[in-house]
Coordinates of C-alpha atoms and ligand atoms in Angstrom, one line a residue:
M144 CA -24.7 -20.1 23.0
V145 CA -23.2 -22.6 20.0
A146 CA -26.8 -23.3 18.1
D147 CA -26.5 -25.2 14.5
A148 CA -28.4 -23.7 10.8
N149 CA -31.8 -24.7 11.6
V150 CA -32.2 -22.4 15.0
L151 CA -30.7 -19.6 11.6
A152 CA -34.0 -20.9 9.4
Q153 CA -36.6 -21.1 12.5
T154 CA -34.9 -17.4 13.3
L155 CA -35.0 -15.7 10.5
N156 CA -39.2 -17.7 9.5
R157 CA -39.9 -16.0 12.8
I158 CA -38.4 -12.4 12.6
D159 CA -39.9 -12.5 9.1
G160 CA -41.9 -9.4 6.7
R161 CA -41.1 -7.3 11.0
G162 CA -38.4 -4.5 11.6
Y163 CA -35.2 -4.5 10.6
K164 CA -34.2 -4.3 13.9
S165 CA -35.4 -8.1 14.8
Y166 CA -32.7 -8.8 12.9
S167 CA -30.6 -7.9 15.7
E168 CA -31.9 -11.7 16.9
I169 CA -29.1 -13.7 14.6
R170 CA -26.4 -12.5 16.0
G171 CA -24.7 -15.5 17.2
R172 CA -22.6 -18.4 16.9
F173 CA -24.0 -21.1 13.7
E174 CA -23.0 -24.6 13.1
F175 CA -23.6 -25.8 9.0
D176 CA -22.0 -29.1 8.0
R177 CA -18.4 -27.7 7.3
F178 CA -18.5 -24.9 8.5
T179 CA -19.6 -22.3 11.7
L180 CA -21.1 -19.4 10.6
F181 CA -20.7 -16.0 13.5
I182 CA -23.3 -13.9 12.6
D183 CA -20.4 -10.5 14.1
H184 CA -22.4 -7.0 13.9
I185 CA -25.7 -6.7 11.8
Q186 CA -25.8 -3.0 10.1
G187 CA -28.4 -0.4 11.8
D188 CA -31.1 -0.5 9.1
P189 CA -30.4 -2.1 4.8
F190 CA -29.0 1.3 4.2
A191 CA -26.3 1.0 6.6
A192 CA -22.7 -0.5 6.8
P193 CA -23.5 -4.6 5.9
S194 CA -23.0 -6.2 8.4
K195 CA -19.9 -8.2 8.6
L196 CA -19.5 -12.7 8.9
R197 CA -16.9 -14.3 9.9
V198 CA -17.3 -18.4 8.4
R199 CA -15.2 -20.4 9.8
V200 CA -13.8 -24.0 8.0
P201 CA -12.1 -26.3 9.9
A202 CA -8.5 -27.2 8.3
Q203 CA -9.5 -31.5 7.8
E204 CA -12.1 -29.4 5.7
A205 CA -10.9 -26.9 3.9
A206 CA -8.1 -29.7 3.7
L207 CA -5.9 -27.2 1.7
P208 CA -2.1 -28.0 1.0
E209 CA 0.4 -27.7 4.0
D210 CA 3.5 -26.7 2.6
L211 CA 1.6 -23.2 1.5
T212 CA 0.3 -23.0 4.9
A213 CA 3.9 -22.4 6.2
P214 CA 3.8 -18.6 7.9
G215 CA 5.3 -16.1 6.6
I216 CA 4.7 -15.2 2.8
R217 CA 3.2 -18.8 1.8
R218 CA 0.3 -18.3 4.2
I219 CA -0.1 -14.5 2.8
A220 CA 0.1 -15.6 0.0
L221 CA -2.0 -18.0 0.0
A222 CA -4.9 -16.1 2.0
D223 CA -4.9 -13.5 -0.9
F224 CA -5.4 -16.0 -3.1
L225 CA -8.7 -17.6 -1.1
A226 CA -9.5 -14.6 -0.8
R227 CA -9.7 -14.2 -4.6
S228 CA -11.7 -17.4 -4.9
V229 CA -14.0 -16.6 -3.1
Q230 CA -14.5 -13.2 -4.1
A231 CA -14.6 -14.9 -7.3
A232 CA -17.8 -17.5 -5.9
I233 CA -19.3 -14.3 -5.1
R234 CA -18.9 -12.2 -8.4
G235 CA -20.1 -16.1 -10.2
V236 CA -23.1 -16.2 -8.4
G237 CA -25.5 -13.7 -9.4
N238 CA -28.4 -13.3 -8.2
S239 CA -29.8 -16.5 -7.1
A240 CA -27.4 -19.4 -6.2
R241 CA -27.8 -20.7 -10.3
E242 CA -27.7 -18.8 -12.4
T243 CA -23.7 -18.5 -12.5
T244 CA -23.2 -18.3 -16.4
R245 CA -19.9 -15.9 -16.8
E246 CA -22.6 -14.0 -19.9
N247 CA -24.9 -13.2 -16.4
F248 CA -21.7 -11.9 -14.0
R249 CA -20.4 -9.6 -16.6
R250 CA -23.8 -7.9 -17.9
R251 CA -24.5 -6.5 -14.5
R252 CA -23.2 -3.9 -12.6
P253 CA -21.9 -5.1 -9.4
E254 CA -25.0 -3.6 -7.4
Q255 CA -26.8 -5.3 -9.4
R256 CA -25.0 -8.7 -8.3
G257 CA -26.5 -9.6 -4.9
G258 CA -29.4 -8.3 -4.3
R259 CA -32.7 -8.2 -4.4
G260 CA -34.5 -5.1 -1.9
S261 CA -33.8 -2.2 -0.2
G262 CA -30.5 -0.8 -0.2
K263 CA -27.7 -3.2 0.6
S264 CA -30.0 -6.3 0.6
G265 CA -28.5 -9.5 -1.3
Q266 CA -25.0 -8.2 -1.4
I267 CA -22.5 -10.5 -0.4
F268 CA -18.2 -8.7 0.0
I269 CA -15.0 -9.7 0.4
D270 CA -12.4 -6.9 0.5
A271 CA -10.1 -9.3 -2.1
G272 CA -6.4 -7.3 -3.7
G273 CA -6.0 -5.4 -6.7
Q274 CA -2.9 -6.3 -8.2
E275 CA -0.4 -6.1 -5.6
V276 CA -0.7 -8.8 -2.7
L277 CA -0.7 -8.1 1.1
E278 CA -1.0 -9.2 4.1
R279 CA -5.2 -8.8 4.8
T280 CA -8.0 -9.2 6.9
A281 CA -10.6 -10.9 5.2
I282 CA -8.5 -14.2 5.3
K283 CA -7.5 -15.5 8.5
I284 CA -5.7 -19.1 8.2
D285 CA -5.1 -20.1 11.9
P286 CA -3.1 -24.8 12.6
S287 CA -7.0 -25.5 12.8
W288 CA -9.6 -23.7 11.0
V289 CA -9.6 -21.1 6.9
E290 CA -11.6 -18.0 7.8
A291 CA -13.1 -15.8 5.7
R292 CA -14.2 -12.2 6.7
I293 CA -17.0 -10.8 4.9
E294 CA -20.3 -8.4 5.1
V295 CA -23.8 -9.4 3.3
G296 CA -26.3 -6.6 3.5
L297 CA -29.4 -8.4 5.0
P298 CA -32.0 -8.5 3.1
A299 CA -35.4 -5.9 3.1
A300 CA -38.0 -4.1 0.9
G301 CA -38.6 -1.0 2.9
R302 CA -37.4 -1.8 6.6
R303 CA -39.6 -5.0 6.5
I304 CA -37.3 -8.4 6.7
L305 CA -37.5 -10.6 4.1
G306 CA -37.3 -13.5 6.1
R307 CA -37.4 -16.0 3.0
E308 CA -34.2 -13.6 1.1
A309 CA -32.6 -14.0 4.2
H310 CA -32.9 -17.7 4.7
R311 CA -32.0 -18.2 0.9
L312 CA -28.7 -15.7 1.1
L313 CA -27.8 -17.4 4.6
I314 CA -28.4 -21.1 4.6
E315 CA -28.5 -22.0 1.0
T316 CA -26.1 -19.2 -1.0
L317 CA -23.5 -18.6 1.4
P318 CA -22.3 -22.8 1.4
G319 CA -22.1 -22.8 -2.1
L320 CA -19.8 -19.4 -1.8
I321 CA -17.5 -21.0 0.6
E322 CA -17.6 -24.5 -0.5
A323 CA -16.0 -23.0 -4.0
G324 CA -14.2 -20.7 -2.1
L325 CA -12.4 -22.0 0.3
L326 CA -12.4 -25.8 0.2
S327 CA -9.8 -27.3 -1.4
E328 CA -11.6 -30.0 -3.7
N329 CA -13.1 -27.1 -5.8
L330 CA -10.3 -25.7 -6.4
S331 CA -7.4 -25.3 -8.3
P332 CA -4.0 -27.3 -6.7
Q333 CA -2.1 -26.0 -9.4
A334 CA -3.1 -22.5 -9.2
M335 CA -3.8 -22.1 -5.7
R336 CA 1.1 -23.9 -5.7
D337 CA 1.6 -21.5 -8.6
F338 CA 0.2 -17.6 -6.6
V339 CA 1.5 -18.5 -4.1
E340 CA 4.6 -20.1 -5.4
C341 CA 5.2 -17.0 -7.4
V342 CA 4.5 -14.0 -4.5
E343 CA 7.1 -16.7 -2.9
N344 CA 9.6 -16.3 -5.3
Q345 CA 9.0 -12.8 -6.1
E346 CA 10.0 -11.9 -1.7
S347 CA 12.6 -14.2 -2.2
I348 CA 14.6 -11.7 -4.5
R349 CA 13.7 -8.6 -2.2
E350 CA 15.6 -10.9 0.6
R351 CA 18.0 -11.0 -1.5
L352 CA 18.5 -7.7 -3.2
A353 CA 20.5 -6.1 -0.1
E354 CA 22.9 -9.0 -0.4
F355 CA 23.8 -8.5 -4.5
G356 CA 24.1 -4.1 -4.9
W357 CA 20.4 -4.2 -5.8
L358 CA 17.3 -2.1 -5.4
G359 CA 15.6 -3.1 -7.8
F360 CA 15.7 -6.2 -10.4
I361 CA 13.4 -5.8 -13.7
A362 CA 13.7 -9.4 -15.5
D363 CA 12.7 -9.8 -19.5
G364 CA 9.5 -9.9 -20.7
S365 CA 7.6 -7.6 -17.7
L366 CA 5.2 -5.6 -18.8
L367 CA 5.2 -2.3 -17.9
P368 CA 2.8 -0.6 -18.9
R369 CA -0.7 -0.6 -17.5
A370 CA -3.9 -0.3 -19.4
S371 CA -5.0 3.6 -18.8
G372 CA -3.8 5.7 -16.4
A373 CA -7.4 5.3 -14.9
S374 CA -6.4 1.5 -14.4
E375 CA -4.2 -0.8 -12.7
L376 CA -4.1 -4.1 -15.0
P377 CA -1.6 -4.2 -17.6
M378 CA -2.0 -2.9 -21.3
A379 CA -2.6 -5.7 -23.4
D380 CA -0.6 -7.7 -24.6
A381 CA -0.2 -6.4 -28.6
E382 CA 0.0 -2.8 -27.7
A383 CA 2.9 -3.4 -25.0
I384 CA 6.4 -3.5 -25.5
R385 CA 8.0 -6.5 -23.2
F386 CA 10.7 -5.4 -20.8
Q387 CA 14.2 -6.4 -22.0
S388 CA 17.7 -5.4 -19.5
P389 CA 20.5 -3.2 -21.9
E390 CA 23.5 -6.4 -22.5
S391 CA 25.7 -4.5 -19.9
L392 CA 23.5 -4.4 -17.0
A393 CA 21.1 -7.7 -17.8
V394 CA 21.8 -10.4 -13.9
E395 CA 20.8 -13.0 -13.5
V396 CA 18.7 -14.8 -11.0
K397 CA 17.9 -17.9 -8.7
V398 CA 14.6 -18.3 -7.2
P399 CA 13.4 -21.4 -4.5
N400 CA 10.5 -22.8 -7.7
P401 CA 10.0 -23.1 -10.7
I402 CA 8.4 -20.9 -13.3
G403 CA 5.4 -21.3 -16.1
E404 CA 6.2 -24.2 -19.2
N405 CA 10.3 -24.7 -19.6
Q406 CA 10.4 -25.0 -15.5
T407 CA 12.9 -22.1 -15.2
Q408 CA 14.9 -21.6 -11.9
T409 CA 16.6 -18.8 -13.7
L410 CA 15.8 -15.6 -14.4
R411 CA 17.5 -12.6 -16.4
G412 CA 17.1 -9.0 -16.2
M413 CA 18.1 -6.0 -15.5
A414 CA 19.4 -4.9 -12.1
I415 CA 19.3 -1.1 -10.6
R416 CA 21.6 -1.1 -8.2
Q417 CA 22.3 1.0 -4.9
G418 CA 23.8 4.2 -5.9
I419 CA 22.6 6.7 -8.4
T420 CA 20.8 6.1 -11.4
L421 CA 19.3 8.5 -13.7
I422 CA 17.0 7.6 -16.8
V423 CA 16.8 9.8 -19.5
G424 CA 15.3 9.3 -22.3
G425 CA 12.8 11.9 -24.7
G426 CA 9.6 12.6 -24.0
Y427 CA 6.9 9.3 -24.0
H428 CA 9.3 7.4 -24.3
G429 CA 8.4 4.9 -21.4
K430 CA 10.8 6.8 -17.9
S431 CA 7.7 7.9 -15.8
T432 CA 6.3 3.9 -16.0
L433 CA 9.4 1.9 -15.6
L434 CA 9.3 4.3 -12.4
R435 CA 5.3 3.3 -11.2
A436 CA 6.6 0.0 -12.1
L437 CA 9.4 0.1 -9.8
E438 CA 7.6 2.5 -7.2
T439 CA 4.2 0.0 -6.3
S440 CA 7.1 -3.1 -6.9
V441 CA 7.9 -3.0 -3.3
Y442 CA 4.6 -5.5 -3.5
P443 CA 4.3 -8.4 -5.0
H444 CA 1.9 -8.9 -7.8
V445 CA -0.5 -10.9 -8.6
P446 CA 0.6 -13.8 -11.0
G447 CA -0.6 -11.8 -14.6
D448 CA 0.1 -9.0 -13.6
G449 CA 3.0 -8.4 -15.9
R450 CA 4.7 -7.0 -13.0
E451 CA 5.1 -10.3 -11.4
Y452 CA 9.1 -10.3 -11.6
V453 CA 9.8 -6.4 -11.3
V454 CA 10.3 -6.7 -8.0
A455 CA 12.2 -3.3 -6.2
A456 CA 13.7 -3.0 -2.1
P457 CA 11.3 -2.8 0.4
D458 CA 12.9 0.8 1.6
L459 CA 12.1 2.2 -1.6
V460 CA 9.8 6.0 -1.1
K461 CA 8.7 8.0 -3.8
I462 CA 9.2 11.7 -3.3
R463 CA 7.4 14.6 -5.1
A464 CA 6.9 18.6 -5.0
E465 CA 3.5 18.7 -2.5
D466 CA 2.9 22.1 -2.3
G467 CA 0.8 23.1 0.5
R468 CA 0.4 20.2 3.0
S469 CA 1.1 21.3 6.0
V470 CA 5.1 20.0 7.6
S471 CA 5.9 20.5 11.3
G472 CA 9.2 20.7 12.7
V473 CA 10.8 18.9 10.5
D474 CA 14.6 19.3 10.0
I475 CA 14.9 20.5 6.0
H476 CA 18.1 22.1 6.2
A477 CA 20.1 19.8 4.3
F478 CA 18.0 21.1 1.0
I479 CA 16.8 24.7 2.0
D480 CA 18.3 27.1 4.3
G481 CA 18.1 31.1 5.8
L482 CA 15.0 31.5 3.8
P483 CA 13.8 35.3 3.8
G484 CA 12.4 36.7 7.0
S485 CA 14.7 34.6 9.3
P486 CA 16.8 36.9 11.8
G487 CA 20.0 36.8 10.4
R488 CA 18.8 33.8 7.1
A489 CA 21.1 31.9 10.1
G490 CA 18.8 29.0 8.7
D491 CA 17.6 28.0 12.3
R492 CA 14.5 28.1 11.2
T493 CA 14.5 24.8 9.0
R494 CA 16.1 22.3 11.6
T495 CA 12.8 22.5 12.1
F496 CA 10.6 23.6 9.5
S497 CA 7.2 24.4 10.1
S498 CA 4.6 26.0 8.0
P499 CA 0.1 24.9 7.1
D500 CA 1.5 26.0 3.1
A501 CA 4.7 23.9 1.9
S502 CA 6.0 25.5 -1.7
G503 CA 6.4 23.2 -4.4
S504 CA 10.5 22.7 -2.5
T505 CA 9.8 23.1 0.5
S506 CA 7.5 20.2 0.2
Q507 CA 9.2 18.3 -1.6
A508 CA 12.3 19.1 0.8
A509 CA 10.2 17.5 3.7
N510 CA 8.9 14.7 2.3
I511 CA 12.5 13.8 2.4
A512 CA 14.1 14.7 5.2
E513 CA 10.9 12.6 6.4
A514 CA 11.3 9.7 4.4
L515 CA 14.9 9.8 5.5
E516 CA 13.7 10.1 9.4
I517 CA 12.4 7.1 9.8
G518 CA 15.5 4.3 7.7
A519 CA 14.1 4.4 3.7
R520 CA 17.6 3.3 2.3
G521 CA 17.0 4.9 -1.6
L522 CA 14.3 7.7 -3.9
L523 CA 13.0 7.8 -5.9
L524 CA 12.2 11.2 -7.8
D525 CA 10.4 12.2 -11.5
E526 CA 11.5 15.4 -13.4
D527 CA 7.4 15.1 -13.9
T528 CA 5.9 15.4 -10.8
S529 CA 9.0 17.5 -8.9
A530 CA 9.9 21.4 -8.6
T531 CA 11.9 22.2 -10.6
N532 CA 13.9 24.8 -8.3
F533 CA 14.1 22.0 -6.2
M534 CA 16.0 19.7 -8.0
I535 CA 19.0 21.5 -9.9
R536 CA 19.6 26.1 -10.1
D537 CA 22.2 25.3 -13.9
A538 CA 25.4 27.8 -14.4
R539 CA 23.4 30.5 -15.4
M540 CA 21.4 31.0 -12.7
Q541 CA 24.0 30.7 -10.7
R542 CA 26.2 33.4 -12.1
L543 CA 22.2 36.4 -11.3
V544 CA 21.1 35.4 -8.0
E545 CA 24.0 35.0 -5.7
R546 CA 24.1 32.0 -4.2
A547 CA 23.2 34.6 -0.5
D548 CA 19.5 35.3 -2.4
E549 CA 19.4 31.3 -2.7
P550 CA 17.8 29.2 0.3
I551 CA 17.5 26.5 -2.1
T552 CA 20.7 24.0 -2.2
P553 CA 19.2 21.6 -5.2
F554 CA 19.2 18.1 -4.9
I555 CA 21.7 17.4 -7.9
D556 CA 24.6 18.6 -4.8
R557 CA 23.3 16.2 -2.4
I558 CA 22.4 13.3 -3.7
Q559 CA 25.7 12.0 -3.8
E560 CA 26.6 12.6 0.5
L561 CA 23.6 11.0 0.5
H562 CA 24.4 8.0 -0.8
E563 CA 28.4 8.2 0.6
R564 CA 27.1 9.2 3.6
F565 CA 24.3 7.5 5.0
G566 CA 24.0 4.4 2.1
V567 CA 20.9 6.0 0.2
S568 CA 19.7 5.8 -3.2
T569 CA 18.2 7.2 -5.9
V570 CA 17.0 6.7 -9.1
L571 CA 16.1 9.6 -11.6
V572 CA 13.7 10.2 -14.4
M573 CA 14.8 12.9 -16.1
G574 CA 14.8 14.0 -19.6
G575 CA 15.7 17.8 -19.4
C576 CA 18.4 17.8 -17.6
G577 CA 22.4 16.4 -18.4
D578 CA 23.9 18.2 -15.5
Y579 CA 22.5 15.5 -13.1
F580 CA 24.7 13.6 -16.2
E581 CA 28.0 13.6 -13.9
V582 CA 26.7 12.3 -10.6
A583 CA 25.1 9.6 -11.8
N584 CA 26.5 5.7 -11.8
T585 CA 24.0 4.7 -14.8
V586 CA 22.7 6.4 -17.0
I587 CA 19.1 4.4 -18.0
M588 CA 17.6 5.0 -22.0
M589 CA 14.5 5.1 -23.3
R590 CA 14.3 4.8 -26.3
D591 CA 10.7 3.3 -28.4
Y592 CA 9.8 2.2 -24.2
E593 CA 13.2 0.3 -25.3
A594 CA 15.9 0.7 -21.8
Q595 CA 19.1 1.3 -23.4
D596 CA 22.8 1.7 -20.9
A597 CA 24.2 4.5 -21.6
T598 CA 25.8 5.5 -19.6
D599 CA 29.8 5.4 -21.0
R600 CA 27.8 8.5 -23.3
A601 CA 26.6 10.4 -20.1
H602 CA 29.8 10.6 -18.6
R603 CA 31.2 10.7 -22.4
I604 CA 29.4 14.0 -23.3
A605 CA 29.8 15.5 -19.9
D606 CA 33.8 15.8 -19.8
E607 CA 33.3 17.0 -22.9
Y608 CA 30.8 19.9 -22.1
A609 CA 31.6 21.6 -18.5
S610 CA 27.7 21.8 -16.9
G611 CA 30.1 24.9 -16.0
R612 CA 27.9 24.9 -12.1
L613 CA 29.6 25.0 -8.9
K614 CA 28.6 22.9 -5.9
E615 CA 26.4 25.0 -3.5
A616 CA 26.1 22.7 -0.6
P617 CA 27.0 24.5 2.2
G618 CA 28.4 22.5 4.3
V619 CA 28.1 18.8 5.2
L620 CA 25.2 16.4 4.8
E621 CA 24.2 15.8 8.4
P622 CA 21.8 13.3 9.2
V623 CA 18.0 14.2 9.8
A624 CA 16.8 15.1 13.3
P625 CA 14.9 13.6 14.8
R626 CA 11.3 14.5 16.0
S627 CA 8.7 13.1 18.6
P628 CA 5.3 13.4 17.9
L629 CA 3.2 14.0 20.6
A630 CA 0.7 12.6 21.2
D631 CA -2.1 15.1 22.2
S632 CA -1.9 15.7 18.9
F633 CA -4.0 12.8 17.1
R634 CA -8.1 14.7 19.0
A635 CA -10.0 12.0 17.3
D636 CA -12.9 13.0 18.7
R637 CA -15.8 15.0 16.6
G638 CA -18.6 16.5 17.9
R639 CA -20.6 14.2 20.1
R640 CA -18.4 12.1 19.3
E641 CA -15.2 11.0 21.2
E642 CA -14.2 8.5 18.6
S643 CA -14.5 9.8 14.8
I644 CA -12.5 8.0 12.4
S645 CA -12.7 7.3 9.0
A646 CA -10.8 6.1 5.6
R647 CA -13.1 7.6 2.2
G648 CA -11.4 5.3 -0.4
R649 CA -8.0 5.3 -0.8
E650 CA -7.4 9.0 -0.4
L651 CA -8.5 10.4 2.8
I652 CA -9.1 9.7 5.7
L653 CA -11.1 11.9 8.5
Y654 CA -10.1 12.2 11.3
G655 CA -11.2 14.1 14.3
E656 CA -12.6 17.6 13.0
Q657 CA -9.5 16.8 10.8
T658 CA -9.5 15.4 6.5
L659 CA -5.7 13.8 6.0
D660 CA -5.0 14.1 2.5
L661 CA -3.0 10.7 1.6
R662 CA -3.4 11.3 -2.9
H663 CA 0.1 11.7 -3.4
L664 CA 1.1 9.2 -1.7
A665 CA 1.9 6.7 -5.3
Q666 CA 2.5 3.6 -3.4
L667 CA -0.4 4.2 -1.3
V668 CA -2.0 1.1 -3.3
D669 CA -5.4 0.1 -1.5
T670 CA -8.7 1.3 0.6
S671 CA -8.0 -1.1 3.1
Q672 CA -4.2 0.4 3.6
T673 CA -5.8 3.5 4.3
R674 CA -8.4 1.8 6.5
A675 CA -5.4 0.1 8.7
I676 CA -3.5 3.6 8.7
A677 CA -6.5 5.6 10.1
R678 CA -7.3 2.9 13.0
A679 CA -3.1 2.5 13.3
I680 CA -2.2 6.5 14.0
R681 CA -5.2 6.2 16.7
L682 CA -3.4 2.5 17.9
A683 CA 0.2 4.4 17.7
S684 CA -0.9 7.7 20.2
Q685 CA -3.2 6.4 22.2
H686 CA -0.4 2.9 23.4
L687 CA 2.8 4.1 22.2
M688 CA 4.0 7.6 22.4
G689 CA 4.4 9.7 25.1
G690 CA 4.8 13.5 25.3
T691 CA 2.5 16.3 25.2
E692 CA 2.4 19.7 25.1
Q693 CA 2.1 20.8 28.9
G694 CA 3.6 18.0 30.4
L695 CA 7.1 18.1 28.7
K696 CA 8.8 15.6 31.2
K697 CA 6.5 12.8 29.8
S698 CA 9.5 10.4 27.9
A699 CA 8.2 10.6 24.8
P700 CA 9.6 7.8 22.0
A701 CA 11.1 9.2 18.6
L702 CA 8.6 8.8 15.4
A703 CA 11.1 6.0 14.4
E704 CA 10.2 4.2 17.4
V705 CA 6.4 4.1 17.7
L706 CA 6.6 2.8 13.9
E707 CA 9.6 0.3 15.0
A708 CA 7.3 -0.9 18.0
L709 CA 3.2 -0.8 16.4
E710 CA 5.4 -3.2 13.6
A711 CA 6.1 -4.9 16.0
I712 CA 3.0 -5.4 17.2
L713 CA 1.4 -6.4 13.5
D714 CA 4.0 -8.6 13.2
E715 CA 2.6 -10.4 16.6
E716 CA -0.8 -10.1 16.8
G717 CA -1.8 -9.8 13.1
L718 CA -3.9 -7.3 11.3
D719 CA -6.7 -7.7 14.0
A720 CA -4.8 -6.0 16.4
L721 CA -5.8 -3.1 14.9
D722 CA -9.6 -4.2 16.1
H723 CA -8.4 -5.3 18.6
Y724 CA -6.6 -3.0 20.3
A725 CA -10.5 -0.7 18.8
A726 CA -12.7 -2.2 20.9
D727 CA -10.0 -2.3 23.4
R728 CA -11.0 -6.5 24.2
R729 CA -9.7 -9.7 22.5
S730 CA -12.5 -11.2 21.8
E731 CA -12.8 -12.6 18.2
R732 CA -15.0 -10.4 15.6
H733 CA -15.1 -9.6 12.0
P734 CA -12.2 -7.1 12.2
G735 CA -13.2 -4.6 9.4
N736 CA -10.9 -4.9 5.6
F737 CA -7.5 -4.1 6.6
A738 CA -4.2 -4.5 3.9
R739 CA -1.1 -4.2 6.1
P740 CA 0.4 -1.0 4.9
R741 CA 4.2 -0.1 4.7
R742 CA 6.1 2.3 7.9
Y743 CA 6.4 5.0 5.3
E744 CA 2.9 5.5 4.2
I745 CA 1.4 5.4 8.1
A746 CA 4.3 7.7 9.1
A747 CA 3.5 10.2 5.7
A748 CA -0.1 10.1 7.0
I749 CA 1.4 11.4 10.3
N750 CA 2.9 13.6 9.0
R751 CA 0.4 15.1 7.1
M752 CA -2.3 16.4 9.4
R753 CA -2.3 19.6 10.2
S754 CA -2.9 19.3 13.5
L755 CA 0.9 17.5 14.8
K756 CA 2.7 18.4 17.3
V757 CA 7.0 16.9 17.8
R758 CA 9.5 17.6 20.1
P759 CA 13.2 18.2 18.9
V760 CA 14.1 13.8 20.5
E761 CA 16.7 14.4 23.6
Ligands
LIG90 P1 7.7 9.6 -20.4 O1 8.4 9.5 -19.1 O2 9.2 8.5 -21.0 O3 7.1 10.7 -21.0 P2 5.6 7.1 -20.2 O4 6.3 6.4 -19.1 O5 4.2 8.0 -19.5 O6 6.7 8.3 -20.6 O7 4.4 6.3 -21.1 C1 4.3 7.2 -22.1 C2 2.9 6.6 -23.0 O8 3.6 5.6 -22.7 C3 1.9 5.9 -21.3 O9 1.0 6.5 -21.9 C4 3.1 4.7 -21.4 O10 1.6 3.7 -21.3 C5 2.8 4.5 -23.1 N1 3.6 2.8 -22.6 C6 5.4 3.0 -21.6 N2 5.7 2.3 -21.5 C7 5.2 1.7 -22.5 C8 5.7 -0.1 -23.7 N3 6.7 -0.6 -22.7 N4 4.9 -0.7 -24.6 C9 4.3 0.4 -24.9 N5 3.4 0.9 -23.9 C10 4.3 1.5 -24.0
LIG91 MG1 7.2 11.2 -17.1

């Protein structure tokens, strides 16, 4: 049934003052002058999760420049821009549509910006992102329309419907917001184009990194440090030293769209080449900041972030020690072998290593093995978050503790093989140990936040002062044995509920009766990615995995194959698929707030499930 805005107005008038449940009468589809409003889900009470709405504007009404809506990265970037623009309109609106000065907005806290009435009354929300530009569900661009997925708190006093407030919210305020945020006539064409083109430039560099033999690129003038440990916003320009490539490591790269006032299409900056790169330097000189910039630059950044021309290969994975995590059947024998208590110390135990409480070194080894298992092309490590005994065993320790008594093959003795045999590069921050000099292809020294090329000096020092240590890898590096996750590991029920899955902020997923701790995933950057991961695990376990412990005959694809199949679904159907599969229906509705996670973070969440059961791939 299709009604128009007048019908909505009449209904709101009729249910004014009634109990909150009567809001269910406004579910449906309403035609407004310039858009269609879909009221998909009504919250149960004023304090519950807000109601879900979609506002769909016909393409000819929105009049977005056609070239900016081209499928692929342009469309993703434009959708991101529009989500931010609707968010800015919401923030500008304050308590009433007429009260729009910036000052008023800034003085109010977010929860004050919407509401009058109880609970979430009057709040309006769209899931626009942070510093990264991600594919997300907040805005959907279709060839014939553009749709904003928003949430509102339907107004109430206590539990009585405030019909006039609801009228004001849905019929007066909302059209203004949508018109301000989505219609091309109200947007700055230049800002819109600059945003999309900047993101496209980043992706264009990312696509060519492998061809150039680079893992990453950091443009001159980039601003890497952040405002604080708790903020991803850039450090104030006056305090920050902008990045400048050392001459010897400098490269130039062309981009498709002209940049800035002088319309340049060539960027100069530092290439991080495939192979082994060491970042050295004194404490507090900016080493970790450089690595962190690479970590998050697997995603594009918004213009003005300071890292918008820092570009990293999409399959770089940050590795750290994470003692206490659970590990299920992971082949870590390349790094750990012959644990005490293993029968004959044969090492078989670490070919399928499991532990509910891994140590620093075993957790770090598992993190590496799991990344390699699903195709990581580069590892990013920081001494600050690594287990020392995993990274190095120096000459003196080699003499005191016999090789036979040390289960760990330190990373330094595998780092070259990783590259030479499997093409997996490493970028390593290491201020505390010079034994790595001889294995590094490039040594970047950070000094007073400036990058210098210290490769030749480091190599000369390595020649002059032998480390005296022996390479102690037992046997050649073998590929990590792939695992099949078993579908029945993923029980989602809890108490009386058949399915209880939710994200609690960026760092936690509640999955059935388990709590998944994702705190240490440095490249998980958005709560909506976490929500997407929770749903993606469910989708994968119900539709893409095979095998149960009992029914061993049923074929079970490898984890890498499961993730490929999942990515194919998301590529094909978009993130809305996460809701379609969950609801087991294709009809349209607000799908929930999702942003696209990488396969590495999805796998990381699966790998941290304490209930995870696997078996080796036949
Ligand atoms: P390290 O890892 O070498 O010990 P960090 O990268 O943690 O050093 O940086 C130390 C401090 O310096 C941090 O507070 C960081 O924000 C700041 N910092 C890093 N790079 C810059 C820069 N380019 N300009 C200004 N401050 C910076
Ligand atoms: Mg550091």
